[in-house]
PDB file of C-alpha atoms in Angstrom:
ATOM      1  CA  MET A   1     -11.788-176.980  71.464  1.00 96.00           C
ATOM      2  CA  ILE A   2     -14.752-176.644  74.296  1.00 98.00           C
ATOM      3  CA  VAL A   3     -16.982-173.671  73.893  1.00 98.00           C
ATOM      4  CA  VAL A   4     -18.103-171.905  76.722  1.00 98.00           C
ATOM      5  CA  THR A   5     -21.722-170.037  76.552  1.00 97.00           C
ATOM      6  CA  GLY A   6     -22.223-166.681  78.428  1.00 95.00           C
ATOM      7  CA  ALA A   7     -18.729-166.939  79.650  1.00 96.00           C
ATOM      8  CA  THR A   8     -18.968-163.584  81.389  1.00 95.00           C
ATOM      9  CA  GLY A   9     -22.163-164.396  83.332  1.00 95.00           C
ATOM     10  CA  HIS A  10     -22.345-165.432  86.925  1.00 95.00           C
ATOM     11  CA  LEU A  11     -21.577-169.448  86.495  1.00 97.00           C
ATOM     12  CA  GLY A  12     -20.206-169.051  82.484  1.00 97.00           C
ATOM     13  CA  LYS A  13     -16.935-167.488  84.375  1.00 97.00           C
ATOM     14  CA  LEU A  14     -16.844-169.692  87.181  1.00 98.00           C
ATOM     15  CA  VAL A  15     -16.639-173.041  84.684  1.00 98.00           C
ATOM     16  CA  VAL A  16     -14.161-171.136  82.358  1.00 98.00           C
ATOM     17  CA  GLU A  17     -11.672-170.160  85.734  1.00 98.00           C
ATOM     18  CA  GLY A  18     -11.717-174.210  85.942  1.00 98.00           C
ATOM     19  CA  LEU A  19     -11.046-175.529  83.022  1.00 98.00           C
ATOM     20  CA  LEU A  20      -8.428-172.824  82.785  1.00 98.00           C
ATOM     21  CA  GLU A  21      -6.899-175.363  85.566  1.00 97.00           C
ATOM     22  CA  LYS A  22      -6.629-178.176  83.021  1.00 97.00           C
ATOM     23  CA  LEU A  23      -6.672-176.941  80.126  1.00 97.00           C
ATOM     24  CA  PRO A  24      -4.260-174.723  78.246  1.00 97.00           C
ATOM     25  CA  ALA A  25      -5.687-171.605  76.828  1.00 97.00           C
ATOM     26  CA  ASP A  26      -6.553-171.895  73.853  1.00 95.00           C
ATOM     27  CA  GLN A  27      -8.266-174.915  73.968  1.00 97.00           C
ATOM     28  CA  VAL A  28     -10.510-173.110  75.416  1.00 98.00           C
ATOM     29  CA  VAL A  29     -13.624-169.631  74.162  1.00 98.00           C
ATOM     30  CA  ALA A  30     -15.416-167.687  75.679  1.00 98.00           C
ATOM     31  CA  ALA A  31     -19.162-167.067  74.470  1.00 97.00           C
ATOM     32  CA  VAL A  32     -20.437-163.753  75.664  1.00 96.00           C
ATOM     33  CA  ARG A  33     -22.627-161.364  74.364  1.00 94.00           C
ATOM     34  CA  THR A  34     -20.137-158.612  74.842  1.00 95.00           C
ATOM     35  CA  PRO A  35     -17.258-159.414  74.272  1.00 96.00           C
ATOM     36  CA  GLU A  36     -15.309-156.135  75.123  1.00 95.00           C
ATOM     37  CA  LYS A  37     -16.740-157.334  79.551  1.00 94.00           C
ATOM     38  CA  ALA A  38     -14.607-160.919  78.326  1.00 96.00           C
ATOM     39  CA  ALA A  39     -11.152-158.349  77.717  1.00 95.00           C
ATOM     40  CA  GLY A  40      -9.726-160.059  81.306  1.00 95.00           C
ATOM     41  CA  LEU A  41      -9.922-163.973  79.498  1.00 96.00           C
ATOM     42  CA  ALA A  42      -7.673-162.471  76.172  1.00 96.00           C
ATOM     43  CA  GLU A  43      -5.284-161.795  77.475  1.00 95.00           C
ATOM     44  CA  ARG A  44      -4.990-164.187  79.432  1.00 95.00           C
ATOM     45  CA  GLY A  45      -4.924-166.489  76.034  1.00 95.00           C
ATOM     46  CA  VAL A  46      -8.637-167.461  75.776  1.00 97.00           C
ATOM     47  CA  GLU A  47     -10.382-166.808  72.206  1.00 97.00           C
ATOM     48  CA  VAL A  48     -13.330-164.241  72.516  1.00 98.00           C
ATOM     49  CA  ARG A  49     -16.359-164.848  70.229  1.00 97.00           C
ATOM     50  CA  ARG A  50     -19.501-162.610  70.334  1.00 97.00           C
ATOM     51  CA  ALA A  51     -22.142-165.284  70.676  1.00 96.00           C
ATOM     52  CA  ASP A  52     -25.854-163.277  71.401  1.00 94.00           C
ATOM     53  CA  TYR A  53     -28.818-166.145  72.111  1.00 93.00           C
ATOM     54  CA  ALA A  54     -30.914-163.498  70.253  1.00 91.00           C
ATOM     55  CA  ASP A  55     -28.418-164.101  67.917  1.00 93.00           C
ATOM     56  CA  PRO A  56     -28.483-167.297  65.952  1.00 92.00           C
ATOM     57  CA  GLU A  57     -25.646-165.852  62.992  1.00 92.00           C
ATOM     58  CA  SER A  58     -23.952-164.576  66.043  1.00 95.00           C
ATOM     59  CA  LEU A  59     -24.232-168.226  67.032  1.00 96.00           C
ATOM     60  CA  VAL A  60     -22.932-170.364  64.080  1.00 94.00           C
ATOM     61  CA  THR A  61     -19.991-168.387  64.160  1.00 95.00           C
ATOM     62  CA  ALA A  62     -19.118-168.672  67.653  1.00 96.00           C
ATOM     63  CA  PHE A  63     -18.872-172.265  67.718  1.00 97.00           C
ATOM     64  CA  LYS A  64     -17.159-172.872  64.765  1.00 95.00           C
ATOM     65  CA  GLY A  65     -14.595-175.976  64.918  1.00 95.00           C
ATOM     66  CA  ALA A  66     -15.795-176.511  68.490  1.00 96.00           C
ATOM     67  CA  ASP A  67     -15.552-180.124  69.713  1.00 96.00           C
ATOM     68  CA  LYS A  68     -17.958-179.817  72.735  1.00 97.00           C
ATOM     69  CA  VAL A  69     -20.375-176.558  73.470  1.00 98.00           C
ATOM     70  CA  LEU A  70     -21.560-176.015  77.315  1.00 98.00           C
ATOM     71  CA  LEU A  71     -24.981-174.046  76.386  1.00 98.00           C
ATOM     72  CA  VAL A  72     -25.694-172.134  80.255  1.00 97.00           C
ATOM     73  CA  SER A  73     -29.163-171.724  80.752  1.00 94.00           C
ATOM     74  CA  SER A  74     -30.381-167.862  79.782  1.00 91.00           C
ATOM     75  CA  SER A  75     -31.674-165.810  82.366  1.00 87.00           C
ATOM     76  CA  ALA A  76     -34.067-164.449  79.968  1.00 85.00           C
ATOM     77  CA  VAL A  77     -37.000-166.230  81.777  1.00 84.00           C
ATOM     78  CA  GLY A  78     -39.649-166.254  78.982  1.00 83.00           C
ATOM     79  CA  GLN A  79     -37.833-166.653  76.122  1.00 89.00           C
ATOM     80  CA  ARG A  80     -35.245-169.387  77.177  1.00 93.00           C
ATOM     81  CA  VAL A  81     -36.953-171.323  74.613  1.00 96.00           C
ATOM     82  CA  ALA A  82     -36.578-169.934  70.890  1.00 95.00           C
ATOM     83  CA  GLN A  83     -32.488-168.728  72.272  1.00 96.00           C
ATOM     84  CA  HIS A  84     -32.151-172.321  73.872  1.00 97.00           C
ATOM     85  CA  GLN A  85     -33.162-174.136  69.835  1.00 97.00           C
ATOM     86  CA  ALA A  86     -31.344-171.081  68.455  1.00 96.00           C
ATOM     87  CA  VAL A  87     -27.902-172.306  70.094  1.00 97.00           C
ATOM     88  CA  VAL A  88     -29.043-175.855  69.901  1.00 97.00           C
ATOM     89  CA  ASP A  89     -29.136-175.371  65.634  1.00 96.00           C
ATOM     90  CA  ALA A  90     -26.008-172.947  65.665  1.00 96.00           C
ATOM     91  CA  ALA A  91     -24.088-176.828  67.514  1.00 96.00           C
ATOM     92  CA  LYS A  92     -25.587-178.209  65.326  1.00 96.00           C
ATOM     93  CA  GLN A  93     -24.278-176.250  61.746  1.00 95.00           C
ATOM     94  CA  ALA A  94     -20.785-176.013  63.686  1.00 93.00           C
ATOM     95  CA  GLY A  95     -20.757-179.656  63.863  1.00 93.00           C
ATOM     96  CA  ALA A  96     -20.094-180.041  67.620  1.00 94.00           C
ATOM     97  CA  GLY A  97     -20.007-183.066  68.641  1.00 91.00           C
ATOM     98  CA  HIS A  98     -21.016-182.303  72.639  1.00 97.00           C
ATOM     99  CA  LEU A  99     -23.295-180.719  74.048  1.00 98.00           C
ATOM    100  CA  VAL A 100     -23.521-179.731  77.853  1.00 98.00           C
ATOM    101  CA  TYR A 101     -26.844-178.011  78.618  1.00 98.00           C
ATOM    102  CA  THR A 102     -27.336-176.777  82.871  1.00 98.00           C
ATOM    103  CA  SER A 103     -31.238-177.802  82.784  1.00 98.00           C
ATOM    104  CA  ALA A 104     -33.212-177.845  86.499  1.00 97.00           C
ATOM    105  CA  PRO A 105     -34.083-180.634  88.735  1.00 97.00           C
ATOM    106  CA  ARG A 106     -36.228-183.470  87.199  1.00 97.00           C
ATOM    107  CA  ALA A 107     -37.268-180.908  84.472  1.00 97.00           C
ATOM    108  CA  THR A 108     -39.518-183.322  82.415  1.00 96.00           C
ATOM    109  CA  THR A 109     -41.831-183.528  85.619  1.00 97.00           C
ATOM    110  CA  SER A 110     -41.364-181.360  88.309  1.00 97.00           C
ATOM    111  CA  ALA A 111     -43.983-179.193  88.545  1.00 96.00           C
ATOM    112  CA  LEU A 112     -41.630-176.743  89.425  1.00 94.00           C
ATOM    113  CA  VAL A 113     -41.997-173.039  88.106  1.00 92.00           C
ATOM    114  CA  LEU A 114     -38.861-172.567  85.876  1.00 92.00           C
ATOM    115  CA  ALA A 115     -39.281-176.624  84.902  1.00 95.00           C
ATOM    116  CA  PRO A 116     -41.148-175.966  81.637  1.00 96.00           C
ATOM    117  CA  GLU A 117     -39.272-173.935  79.506  1.00 97.00           C
ATOM    118  CA  HIS A 118     -35.845-176.937  80.904  1.00 97.00           C
ATOM    119  CA  LYS A 119     -37.904-179.549  79.822  1.00 97.00           C
ATOM    120  CA  ALA A 120     -38.671-177.988  76.753  1.00 97.00           C
ATOM    121  CA  THR A 121     -35.032-177.179  75.961  1.00 97.00           C
ATOM    122  CA  GLU A 122     -34.024-180.743  77.272  1.00 98.00           C
ATOM    123  CA  GLU A 123     -36.679-182.540  74.530  1.00 98.00           C
ATOM    124  CA  LEU A 124     -35.406-179.835  71.659  1.00 96.00           C
ATOM    125  CA  ILE A 125     -32.019-181.329  72.795  1.00 97.00           C
ATOM    126  CA  GLN A 126     -33.322-184.667  72.364  1.00 97.00           C
ATOM    127  CA  ALA A 127     -34.751-184.518  68.823  1.00 97.00           C
ATOM    128  CA  SER A 128     -31.391-182.474  67.094  1.00 96.00           C
ATOM    129  CA  GLY A 129     -29.914-185.468  67.269  1.00 95.00           C
ATOM    130  CA  LEU A 130     -26.856-183.723  69.276  1.00 97.00           C
ATOM    131  CA  THR A 131     -24.718-186.223  71.858  1.00 97.00           C
ATOM    132  CA  ALA A 132     -25.931-184.635  75.016  1.00 98.00           C
ATOM    133  CA  THR A 133     -25.093-184.495  78.877  1.00 98.00           C
ATOM    134  CA  ILE A 134     -27.743-182.809  81.145  1.00 98.00           C
ATOM    135  CA  LEU A 135     -26.886-181.301  84.192  1.00 98.00           C
ATOM    136  CA  ARG A 136     -30.406-181.099  86.323  1.00 98.00           C
ATOM    137  CA  ASN A 137     -28.664-177.992  88.737  1.00 98.00           C
ATOM    138  CA  ASN A 138     -30.435-177.434  91.357  1.00 98.00           C
ATOM    139  CA  TRP A 139     -31.104-174.303  93.525  1.00 97.00           C
ATOM    140  CA  TYR A 140     -27.748-171.633  94.447  1.00 97.00           C
ATOM    141  CA  ASN A 141     -26.116-171.302  97.508  1.00 98.00           C
ATOM    142  CA  GLU A 142     -25.861-167.722  96.164  1.00 97.00           C
ATOM    143  CA  ASN A 143     -29.965-166.916  95.535  1.00 95.00           C
ATOM    144  CA  TYR A 144     -30.666-166.038  99.343  1.00 96.00           C
ATOM    145  CA  LEU A 145     -27.354-163.958  99.525  1.00 96.00           C
ATOM    146  CA  GLU A 146     -30.249-161.026  99.225  1.00 93.00           C
ATOM    147  CA  THR A 147     -32.192-162.686 101.950  1.00 95.00           C
ATOM    148  CA  ILE A 148     -28.657-163.349 104.509  1.00 96.00           C
ATOM    149  CA  LYS A 149     -27.833-160.164 104.290  1.00 96.00           C
ATOM    150  CA  GLN A 150     -31.141-158.721 104.820  1.00 94.00           C
ATOM    151  CA  ALA A 151     -31.943-160.854 107.881  1.00 96.00           C
ATOM    152  CA  VAL A 152     -27.923-159.899 109.408  1.00 95.00           C
ATOM    153  CA  ALA A 153     -29.435-156.054 108.641  1.00 95.00           C
ATOM    154  CA  THR A 154     -32.712-156.570 110.135  1.00 95.00           C
ATOM    155  CA  GLY A 155     -32.670-160.049 112.220  1.00 96.00           C
ATOM    156  CA  SER A 156     -35.636-161.691 109.854  1.00 96.00           C
ATOM    157  CA  PHE A 157     -37.017-162.390 106.459  1.00 96.00           C
ATOM    158  CA  ALA A 158     -40.168-164.372 105.663  1.00 96.00           C
ATOM    159  CA  GLY A 159     -41.514-166.291 102.790  1.00 97.00           C
ATOM    160  CA  SER A 160     -43.754-168.781 101.846  1.00 98.00           C
ATOM    161  CA  ALA A 161     -41.551-172.363 102.075  1.00 98.00           C
ATOM    162  CA  GLY A 162     -43.150-172.961 105.023  1.00 97.00           C
ATOM    163  CA  ASP A 163     -40.939-177.003 106.340  1.00 97.00           C
ATOM    164  CA  GLY A 164     -40.234-176.804 102.483  1.00 98.00           C
ATOM    165  CA  ARG A 165     -36.668-178.616 102.265  1.00 98.00           C
ATOM    166  CA  VAL A 166     -33.726-177.235  99.405  1.00 98.00           C
ATOM    167  CA  ALA A 167     -30.171-179.048  98.452  1.00 98.00           C
ATOM    168  CA  SER A 168     -28.456-175.613  97.701  1.00 98.00           C
ATOM    169  CA  ALA A 169     -24.807-175.949  96.510  1.00 98.00           C
ATOM    170  CA  THR A 170     -22.384-172.950  95.060  1.00 98.00           C
ATOM    171  CA  ARG A 171     -22.646-171.879  91.934  1.00 98.00           C
ATOM    172  CA  ALA A 172     -18.503-173.141  91.968  1.00 98.00           C
ATOM    173  CA  ASP A 173     -19.664-177.229  93.025  1.00 98.00           C
ATOM    174  CA  TYR A 174     -22.193-176.225  90.037  1.00 98.00           C
ATOM    175  CA  ALA A 175     -18.981-175.144  87.619  1.00 98.00           C
ATOM    176  CA  ALA A 176     -17.002-177.587  89.546  1.00 98.00           C
ATOM    177  CA  ALA A 177     -19.266-180.821  88.195  1.00 98.00           C
ATOM    178  CA  ALA A 178     -19.958-178.870  84.058  1.00 98.00           C
ATOM    179  CA  VAL A 179     -16.232-178.630  84.122  1.00 98.00           C
ATOM    180  CA  ALA A 180     -15.445-182.332  85.406  1.00 98.00           C
ATOM    181  CA  VAL A 181     -17.945-183.570  82.652  1.00 98.00           C
ATOM    182  CA  LEU A 182     -16.803-181.333  79.610  1.00 98.00           C
ATOM    183  CA  THR A 183     -12.723-182.748  80.566  1.00 97.00           C
ATOM    184  CA  GLY A 184     -13.463-186.143  81.680  1.00 96.00           C
ATOM    185  CA  GLU A 185     -14.765-189.334  79.751  1.00 95.00           C
ATOM    186  CA  GLY A 186     -18.335-191.381  79.707  1.00 96.00           C
ATOM    187  CA  HIS A 187     -20.813-188.693  79.942  1.00 98.00           C
ATOM    188  CA  GLU A 188     -22.068-188.741  77.088  1.00 97.00           C
ATOM    189  CA  GLY A 189     -26.099-189.193  76.825  1.00 97.00           C
ATOM    190  CA  LYS A 190     -25.629-188.648  80.950  1.00 98.00           C
ATOM    191  CA  VAL A 191     -28.698-186.644  83.131  1.00 98.00           C
ATOM    192  CA  TYR A 192     -27.294-185.262  86.084  1.00 98.00           C
ATOM    193  CA  GLU A 193     -29.537-184.497  88.608  1.00 98.00           C
ATOM    194  CA  LEU A 194     -27.083-182.044  90.963  1.00 98.00           C
ATOM    195  CA  ALA A 195     -27.406-181.424  93.957  1.00 98.00           C
ATOM    196  CA  GLY A 196     -26.367-180.660  97.529  1.00 98.00           C
ATOM    197  CA  ASP A 197     -25.251-183.169  99.924  1.00 98.00           C
ATOM    198  CA  VAL A 198     -27.631-181.613 102.519  1.00 97.00           C
ATOM    199  CA  ALA A 199     -31.035-180.198 102.683  1.00 98.00           C
ATOM    200  CA  TRP A 200     -32.305-177.211 104.788  1.00 98.00           C
ATOM    201  CA  SER A 201     -35.389-175.163 105.524  1.00 98.00           C
ATOM    202  CA  ASN A 202     -35.933-171.672 106.199  1.00 98.00           C
ATOM    203  CA  ALA A 203     -35.567-171.614 109.848  1.00 97.00           C
ATOM    204  CA  GLU A 204     -32.558-174.301 109.662  1.00 98.00           C
ATOM    205  CA  LEU A 205     -31.486-171.298 107.441  1.00 98.00           C
ATOM    206  CA  ALA A 206     -32.668-168.595 110.027  1.00 97.00           C
ATOM    207  CA  ALA A 207     -30.570-170.280 112.820  1.00 97.00           C
ATOM    208  CA  GLU A 208     -27.393-170.439 110.211  1.00 97.00           C
ATOM    209  CA  ILE A 209     -27.459-166.792 110.051  1.00 97.00           C
ATOM    210  CA  GLY A 210     -28.433-166.404 113.892  1.00 96.00           C
ATOM    211  CA  LYS A 211     -25.063-168.451 114.376  1.00 95.00           C
ATOM    212  CA  ALA A 212     -22.986-166.466 112.675  1.00 95.00           C
ATOM    213  CA  THR A 213     -23.907-162.894 113.588  1.00 95.00           C
ATOM    214  CA  GLY A 214     -24.420-164.383 116.960  1.00 94.00           C
ATOM    215  CA  ARG A 215     -27.994-163.420 117.596  1.00 94.00           C
ATOM    216  CA  GLU A 216     -31.922-164.177 117.626  1.00 95.00           C
ATOM    217  CA  ILE A 217     -32.720-164.218 113.825  1.00 97.00           C
ATOM    218  CA  THR A 218     -36.260-165.145 112.474  1.00 97.00           C
ATOM    219  CA  TYR A 219     -38.272-166.374 109.996  1.00 97.00           C
ATOM    220  CA  ALA A 220     -42.036-165.501 109.482  1.00 97.00           C
ATOM    221  CA  ASP A 221     -43.724-168.595 107.287  1.00 98.00           C
ATOM    222  CA  LEU A 222     -46.538-165.801 105.717  1.00 97.00           C
ATOM    223  CA  PRO A 223     -49.538-167.917 103.364  1.00 97.00           C
ATOM    224  CA  ALA A 224     -48.351-167.395  99.983  1.00 97.00           C
ATOM    225  CA  ASP A 225     -50.617-164.370  98.775  1.00 96.00           C
ATOM    226  CA  GLU A 226     -49.273-162.176 101.389  1.00 97.00           C
ATOM    227  CA  HIS A 227     -45.861-162.690 100.942  1.00 97.00           C
ATOM    228  CA  ALA A 228     -47.109-161.934  97.333  1.00 97.00           C
ATOM    229  CA  LYS A 229     -47.956-158.324  98.987  1.00 96.00           C
ATOM    230  CA  VAL A 230     -44.466-158.864 101.065  1.00 94.00           C
ATOM    231  CA  LEU A 231     -42.532-158.678  98.533  1.00 94.00           C
ATOM    232  CA  ALA A 232     -44.842-156.324  96.268  1.00 96.00           C
ATOM    233  CA  GLN A 233     -44.327-153.810  98.814  1.00 93.00           C
ATOM    234  CA  ALA A 234     -40.855-153.560  98.447  1.00 90.00           C
ATOM    235  CA  GLY A 235     -41.018-152.701  94.892  1.00 94.00           C
ATOM    236  CA  LEU A 236     -40.502-156.074  92.633  1.00 92.00           C
ATOM    237  CA  PRO A 237     -42.003-156.188  89.305  1.00 93.00           C
ATOM    238  CA  GLU A 238     -45.074-158.832  89.367  1.00 93.00           C
ATOM    239  CA  PRO A 239     -43.786-160.761  87.629  1.00 90.00           C
ATOM    240  CA  VAL A 240     -40.905-161.225  89.810  1.00 92.00           C
ATOM    241  CA  VAL A 241     -43.430-162.346  92.547  1.00 95.00           C
ATOM    242  CA  GLY A 242     -44.887-164.382  91.169  1.00 95.00           C
ATOM    243  CA  MET A 243     -42.009-166.009  90.047  1.00 93.00           C
ATOM    244  CA  LEU A 244     -40.510-165.840  93.504  1.00 95.00           C
ATOM    245  CA  VAL A 245     -43.776-167.021  95.751  1.00 97.00           C
ATOM    246  CA  GLY A 246     -43.807-170.567  92.893  1.00 96.00           C
ATOM    247  CA  ILE A 247     -40.663-171.704  93.629  1.00 96.00           C
ATOM    248  CA  ASP A 248     -41.477-171.090  97.822  1.00 97.00           C
ATOM    249  CA  ALA A 249     -44.373-172.793  96.568  1.00 97.00           C
ATOM    250  CA  GLY A 250     -42.948-175.930  95.242  1.00 97.00           C
ATOM    251  CA  ILE A 251     -40.398-176.152  98.376  1.00 98.00           C
ATOM    252  CA  LYS A 252     -42.664-176.411  99.981  1.00 98.00           C
ATOM    253  CA  ASP A 253     -44.176-179.397  97.773  1.00 97.00           C
ATOM    254  CA  GLY A 254     -40.714-180.835  98.448  1.00 97.00           C
ATOM    255  CA  LEU A 255     -39.731-179.801  94.632  1.00 97.00           C
ATOM    256  CA  LEU A 256     -36.225-178.796  95.345  1.00 98.00           C
ATOM    257  CA  ALA A 257     -35.107-180.957  98.996  1.00 98.00           C
ATOM    258  CA  GLU A 258     -33.733-183.963  96.811  1.00 97.00           C
ATOM    259  CA  THR A 259     -30.135-184.887  97.441  1.00 97.00           C
ATOM    260  CA  THR A 260     -28.534-187.646  94.583  1.00 95.00           C
ATOM    261  CA  GLY A 261     -25.239-187.501  95.240  1.00 97.00           C
ATOM    262  CA  ASP A 262     -24.529-187.047  91.833  1.00 98.00           C
ATOM    263  CA  LEU A 263     -23.396-183.836  92.044  1.00 98.00           C
ATOM    264  CA  ARG A 264     -20.861-184.534  94.919  1.00 98.00           C
ATOM    265  CA  ALA A 265     -18.760-188.041  92.947  1.00 98.00           C
ATOM    266  CA  LEU A 266     -18.392-186.026  89.839  1.00 98.00           C
ATOM    267  CA  ILE A 267     -17.146-183.228  91.786  1.00 98.00           C
ATOM    268  CA  GLY A 268     -14.629-185.148  94.146  1.00 98.00           C
ATOM    269  CA  ARG A 269     -15.674-183.843  97.249  1.00 98.00           C
ATOM    270  CA  PRO A 270     -17.946-182.819  99.310  1.00 98.00           C
ATOM    271  CA  SER A 271     -20.592-179.316  98.191  1.00 98.00           C
ATOM    272  CA  THR A 272     -20.464-176.326  99.773  1.00 98.00           C
ATOM    273  CA  PRO A 273     -23.257-176.459 103.311  1.00 97.00           C
ATOM    274  CA  ILE A 274     -25.811-172.990 103.818  1.00 98.00           C
ATOM    275  CA  GLY A 275     -23.886-172.173 106.549  1.00 96.00           C
ATOM    276  CA  VAL A 276     -20.689-171.608 105.062  1.00 97.00           C
ATOM    277  CA  THR A 277     -22.303-168.553 102.404  1.00 97.00           C
ATOM    278  CA  VAL A 278     -24.526-166.987 105.914  1.00 97.00           C
ATOM    279  CA  ALA A 279     -20.930-167.041 106.860  1.00 95.00           C
ATOM    280  CA  GLU A 280     -19.235-165.127 103.989  1.00 95.00           C
ATOM    281  CA  VAL A 281     -21.526-162.604 103.775  1.00 94.00           C
ATOM    282  CA  ALA A 282     -21.999-161.946 107.271  1.00 89.00           C
ATOM    283  CA  GLY A 283     -18.543-161.495 107.430  1.00 78.00           C
ATOM    284  CA  THR A 284     -16.540-163.676 110.131  1.00 69.00           C
ATOM    285  CA  ARG A 285     -15.674-165.869 107.347  1.00 62.00           C
TER     286      ARG A 285
END
């Protein structure tokens, strides 16, 4: 039995769909905060269990009988460590044989603004004694959907990443890697640095959008403080502004540029280029 947390979220639902292509529905459990949102999965024979990262009791119940648990990282930045600790404790209490966790690139050594919570989670997983596999997911192509839409609408976008490069891939690519680990053999104790095959810069992203739209798209690279002002003027909350500017700083420093080949090896095909995502958003694919 494989339990997928966050099974109605962007990544989790893709993992469930991938598992259902390989396994009978009764071997997959969708662990979700709001079971009503997973009614469609229940109709297909998937057992749906309530699992709230902030409710440890629900997690113990949700993981009962699990052979493997996929811990999809919480989206609650600043609360992740406590929530992930609850998941790890519940998986251990439930006797789960294998825990798989979606982490961040080079989480234990990276200066990326989002890395500390992932580093702490990896450490608590190691301390738990659970057999585990760590999937260090690089950036998602989908993180740029709003940027692409803005550029299509206005002809430009701004940031502060300089010439930094991003080795992104789609959520579907990363979900396929999780499915490969959950259904395959020999992944116990492994740490995979998952990234797209090609790293690209914002200038190259602008060129891809231009190719898809047939007109010139410009990227304005701003100093970090000016970038923060632009984001604040757009109405983003201060913590979000700080996070986005911090991420661009990490990109500028090359923290998301590494192309390792791990993702391609796990999914058995090339990763999805950013240009494909651009074309889908621009309506040319």
